CSV table of C-alpha atoms in Angstrom, one decimal:
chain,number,residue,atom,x,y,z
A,1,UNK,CA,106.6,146.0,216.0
A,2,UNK,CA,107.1,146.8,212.4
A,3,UNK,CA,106.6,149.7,210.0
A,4,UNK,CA,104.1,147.4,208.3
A,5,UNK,CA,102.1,145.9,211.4
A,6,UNK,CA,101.7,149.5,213.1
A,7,UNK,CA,100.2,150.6,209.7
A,8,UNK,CA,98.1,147.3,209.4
A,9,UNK,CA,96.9,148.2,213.1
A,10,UNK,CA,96.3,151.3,212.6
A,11,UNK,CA,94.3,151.1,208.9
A,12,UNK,CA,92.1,148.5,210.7
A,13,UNK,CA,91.3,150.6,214.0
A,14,UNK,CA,90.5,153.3,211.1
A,15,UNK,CA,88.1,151.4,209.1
A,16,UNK,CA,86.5,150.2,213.1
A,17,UNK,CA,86.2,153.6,214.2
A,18,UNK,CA,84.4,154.6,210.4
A,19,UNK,CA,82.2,151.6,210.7
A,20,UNK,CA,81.2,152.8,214.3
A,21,UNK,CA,80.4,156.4,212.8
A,22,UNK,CA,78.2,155.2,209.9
A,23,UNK,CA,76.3,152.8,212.1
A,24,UNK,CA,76.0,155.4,214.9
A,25,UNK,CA,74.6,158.2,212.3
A,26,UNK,CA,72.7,155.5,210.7
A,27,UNK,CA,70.7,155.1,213.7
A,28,UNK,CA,70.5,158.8,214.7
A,29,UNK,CA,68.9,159.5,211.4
A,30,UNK,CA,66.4,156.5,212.0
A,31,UNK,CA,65.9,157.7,215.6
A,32,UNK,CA,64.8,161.1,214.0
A,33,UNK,CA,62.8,159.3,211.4
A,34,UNK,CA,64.9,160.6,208.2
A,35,UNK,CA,65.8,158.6,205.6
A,36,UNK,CA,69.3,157.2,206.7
A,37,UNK,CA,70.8,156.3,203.4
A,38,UNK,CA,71.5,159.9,202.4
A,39,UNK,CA,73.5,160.7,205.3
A,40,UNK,CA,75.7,157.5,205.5
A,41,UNK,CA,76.2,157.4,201.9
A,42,UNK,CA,76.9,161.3,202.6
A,43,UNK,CA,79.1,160.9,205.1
A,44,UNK,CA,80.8,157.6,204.1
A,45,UNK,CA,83.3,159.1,201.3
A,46,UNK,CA,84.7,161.0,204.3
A,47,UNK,CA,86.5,157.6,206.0
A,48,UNK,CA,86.9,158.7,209.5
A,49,UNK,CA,85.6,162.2,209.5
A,50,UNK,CA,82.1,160.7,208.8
A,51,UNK,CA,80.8,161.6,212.5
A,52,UNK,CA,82.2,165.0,212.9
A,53,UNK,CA,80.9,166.0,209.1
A,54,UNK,CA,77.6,164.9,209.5
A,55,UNK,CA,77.2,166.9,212.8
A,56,UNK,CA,79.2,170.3,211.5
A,57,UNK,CA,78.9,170.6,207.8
A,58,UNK,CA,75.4,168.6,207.3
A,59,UNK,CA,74.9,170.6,204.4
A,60,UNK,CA,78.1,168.9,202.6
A,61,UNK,CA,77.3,165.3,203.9
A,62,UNK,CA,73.5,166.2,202.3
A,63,UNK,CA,75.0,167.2,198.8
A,64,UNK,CA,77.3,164.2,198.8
A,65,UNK,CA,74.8,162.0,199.3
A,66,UNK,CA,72.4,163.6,197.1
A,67,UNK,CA,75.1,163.3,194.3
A,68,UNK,CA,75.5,159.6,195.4
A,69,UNK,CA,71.6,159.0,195.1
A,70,UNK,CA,71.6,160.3,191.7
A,71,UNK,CA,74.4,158.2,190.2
A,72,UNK,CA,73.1,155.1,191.6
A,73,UNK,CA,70.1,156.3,189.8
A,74,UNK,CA,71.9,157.3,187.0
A,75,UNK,CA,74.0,153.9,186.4
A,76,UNK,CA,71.1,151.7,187.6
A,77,UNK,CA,68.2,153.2,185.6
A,78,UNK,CA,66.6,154.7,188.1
A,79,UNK,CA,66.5,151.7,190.5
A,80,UNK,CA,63.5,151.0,190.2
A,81,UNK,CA,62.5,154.5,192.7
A,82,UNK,CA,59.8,156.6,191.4
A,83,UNK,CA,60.5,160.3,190.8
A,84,UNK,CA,57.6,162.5,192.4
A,85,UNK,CA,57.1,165.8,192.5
A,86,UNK,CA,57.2,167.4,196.1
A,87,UNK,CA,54.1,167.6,198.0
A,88,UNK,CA,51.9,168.9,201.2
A,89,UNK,CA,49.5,165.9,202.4
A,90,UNK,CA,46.6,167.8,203.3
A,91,UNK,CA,43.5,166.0,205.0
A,92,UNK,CA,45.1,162.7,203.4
A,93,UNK,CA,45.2,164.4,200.0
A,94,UNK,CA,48.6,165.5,198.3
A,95,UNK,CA,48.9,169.3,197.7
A,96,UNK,CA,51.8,169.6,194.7
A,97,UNK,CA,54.4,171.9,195.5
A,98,UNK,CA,54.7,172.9,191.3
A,99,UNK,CA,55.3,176.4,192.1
A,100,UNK,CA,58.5,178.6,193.4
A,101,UNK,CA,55.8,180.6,195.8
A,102,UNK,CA,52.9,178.9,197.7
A,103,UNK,CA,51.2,180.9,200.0
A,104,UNK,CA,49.3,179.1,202.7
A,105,UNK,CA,46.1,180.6,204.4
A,106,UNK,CA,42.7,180.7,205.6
A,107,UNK,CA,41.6,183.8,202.9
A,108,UNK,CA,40.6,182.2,199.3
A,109,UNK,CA,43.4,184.2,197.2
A,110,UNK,CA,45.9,181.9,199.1
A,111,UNK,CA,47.6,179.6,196.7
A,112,UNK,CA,46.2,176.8,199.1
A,113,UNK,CA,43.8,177.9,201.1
A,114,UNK,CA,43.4,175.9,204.5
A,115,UNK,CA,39.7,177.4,206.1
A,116,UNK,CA,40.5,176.2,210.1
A,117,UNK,CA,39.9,179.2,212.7
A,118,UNK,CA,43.6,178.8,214.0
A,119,UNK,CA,45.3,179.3,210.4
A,120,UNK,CA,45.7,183.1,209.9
A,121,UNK,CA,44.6,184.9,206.9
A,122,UNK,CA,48.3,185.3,205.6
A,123,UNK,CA,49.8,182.0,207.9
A,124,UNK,CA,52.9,180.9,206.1
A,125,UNK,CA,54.9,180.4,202.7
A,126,UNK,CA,56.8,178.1,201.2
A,127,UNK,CA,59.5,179.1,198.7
A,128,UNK,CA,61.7,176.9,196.6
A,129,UNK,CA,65.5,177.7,197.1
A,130,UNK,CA,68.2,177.8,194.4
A,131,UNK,CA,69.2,174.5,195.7
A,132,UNK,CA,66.1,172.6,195.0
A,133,UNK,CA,64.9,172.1,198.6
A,134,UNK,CA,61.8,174.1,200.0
A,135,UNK,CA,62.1,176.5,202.6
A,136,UNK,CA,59.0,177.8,204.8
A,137,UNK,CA,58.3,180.9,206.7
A,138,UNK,CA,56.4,182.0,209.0
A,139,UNK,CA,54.4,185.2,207.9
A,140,UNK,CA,54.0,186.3,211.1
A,141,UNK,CA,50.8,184.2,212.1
A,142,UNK,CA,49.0,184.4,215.2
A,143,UNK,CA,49.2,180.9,216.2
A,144,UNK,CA,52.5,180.2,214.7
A,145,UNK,CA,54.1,177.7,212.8
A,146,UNK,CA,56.0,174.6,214.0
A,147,UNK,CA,57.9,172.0,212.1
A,148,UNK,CA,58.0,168.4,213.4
A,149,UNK,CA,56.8,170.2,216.7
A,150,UNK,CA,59.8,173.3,217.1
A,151,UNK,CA,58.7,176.7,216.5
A,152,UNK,CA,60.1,178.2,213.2
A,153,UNK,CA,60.3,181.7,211.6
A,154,UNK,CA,62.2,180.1,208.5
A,155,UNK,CA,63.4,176.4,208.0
A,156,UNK,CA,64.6,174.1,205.3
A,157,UNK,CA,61.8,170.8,204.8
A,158,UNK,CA,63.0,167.6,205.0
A,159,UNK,CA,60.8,164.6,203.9
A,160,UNK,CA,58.5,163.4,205.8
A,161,UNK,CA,58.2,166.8,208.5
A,162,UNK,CA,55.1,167.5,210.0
A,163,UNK,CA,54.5,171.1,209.3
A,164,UNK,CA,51.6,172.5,212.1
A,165,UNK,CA,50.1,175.5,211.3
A,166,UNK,CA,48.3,176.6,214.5
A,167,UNK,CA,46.4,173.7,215.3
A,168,UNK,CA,46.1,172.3,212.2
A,169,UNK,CA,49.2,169.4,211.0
A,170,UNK,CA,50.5,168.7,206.8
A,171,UNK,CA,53.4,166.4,206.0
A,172,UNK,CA,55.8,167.5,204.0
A,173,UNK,CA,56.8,164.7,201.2
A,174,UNK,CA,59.4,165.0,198.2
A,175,UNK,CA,59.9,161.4,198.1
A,176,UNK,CA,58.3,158.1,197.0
A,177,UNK,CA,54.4,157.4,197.5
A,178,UNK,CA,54.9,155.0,199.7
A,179,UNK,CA,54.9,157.3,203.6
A,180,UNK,CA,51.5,158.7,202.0
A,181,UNK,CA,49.1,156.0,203.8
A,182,UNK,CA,48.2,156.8,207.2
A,183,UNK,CA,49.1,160.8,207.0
A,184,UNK,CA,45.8,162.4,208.0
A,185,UNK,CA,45.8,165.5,209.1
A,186,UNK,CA,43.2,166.9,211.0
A,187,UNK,CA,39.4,167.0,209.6
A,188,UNK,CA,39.0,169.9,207.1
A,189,UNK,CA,37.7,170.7,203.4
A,190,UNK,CA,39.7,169.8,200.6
A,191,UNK,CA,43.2,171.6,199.9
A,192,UNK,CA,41.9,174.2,197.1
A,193,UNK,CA,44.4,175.9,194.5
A,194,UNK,CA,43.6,179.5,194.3
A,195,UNK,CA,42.1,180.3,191.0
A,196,UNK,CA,44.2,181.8,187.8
């Protein structure tokens, strides 16, 4: 076999074995009910290290296909895609996340107050990081806080999590409108911003 065949063999086993990554993580990111473009997009600069950098550096394959996102948006106009501002769906109502602090409670001087007997006074927070993504934490609540079901004491949102605070569920959304019909949380009054 010749120089050029073996390297002919061996670039097309490459681009199979990449192909097999992106469709595998593809479908893990489905499966988990995440947007899947990110991640392939993410991890598809990376040939075949897609796999392995998707499940030990997610952070990287995240920003690369952030950056990817935003120069498709960038050369394309937009796309189309409407730019929102993050948000809590509350009760079927959206909560803006327009501040770097929102304290979540049950007392009224809460930044959104949430009056259910299993939300504590003081129940959680959620901060925006110097990367642009929100991060909530537990504030030591009696009933705890869960994200997509998994106990947390701190943890990066994603879009579309379900954020339960002791019995009561929220949605976390920073993307399109569109995942907003059908998120009902449980009955409760309306999501109300703290005065000032």
């Amino acid at each position: 076999m010749g120089g050029h065949t073996l390297l002919n063999v061996v670039v097309v086993l490459g681009i199979l074995v990449w192909l097999g990554e992106l469709v595998w993580l593809a479908r893990e990111a489905t499966r988990s009910e995440e947007d899947w473009l990110p991640t392939v997009s993410g991890a598809a600069v990376l040939f075949v290290l897609a796999a392995p950098a998707a499940l030990y550096a997610p952070d990287l394959v995240e920003r690369l296909g952030e950056f990817w996102e935003r120069l498709a948006d960038t050369v394309g106009g937009g796309g189309g895609r409407e730019v929102t501002t993050p948000r809590l769906m509350v009760g079927g109502k959206p909560f803006p996340l327009t501040e770097e602090r929102v304290r979540i409670g049950r007392y009224p001087n809460n930044d959104l107050v949430l009056d259910h007997p299993t939300v504590s006074a003081y129940h959680a927070e959620i901060t925006l990081r110097p990367d642009g993504r929100h991060e909530l934490v537990d504030r030591e609540s009696r009933n705890g806080t869960r994200i997509n079901g998994t106990p947390i004491r701190s943890a990066v949102l994603r879009d579309g999590d379900q954020i339960t605070l002791g019995a009561l569920s929220l949605h976390y959304l920073n993307r399109s409108t569109s995942g907003e019909r059908g998120l009902e949380a449980e009955s409760l009054s309306a999501p109300r911003r703290r005065a000032g």
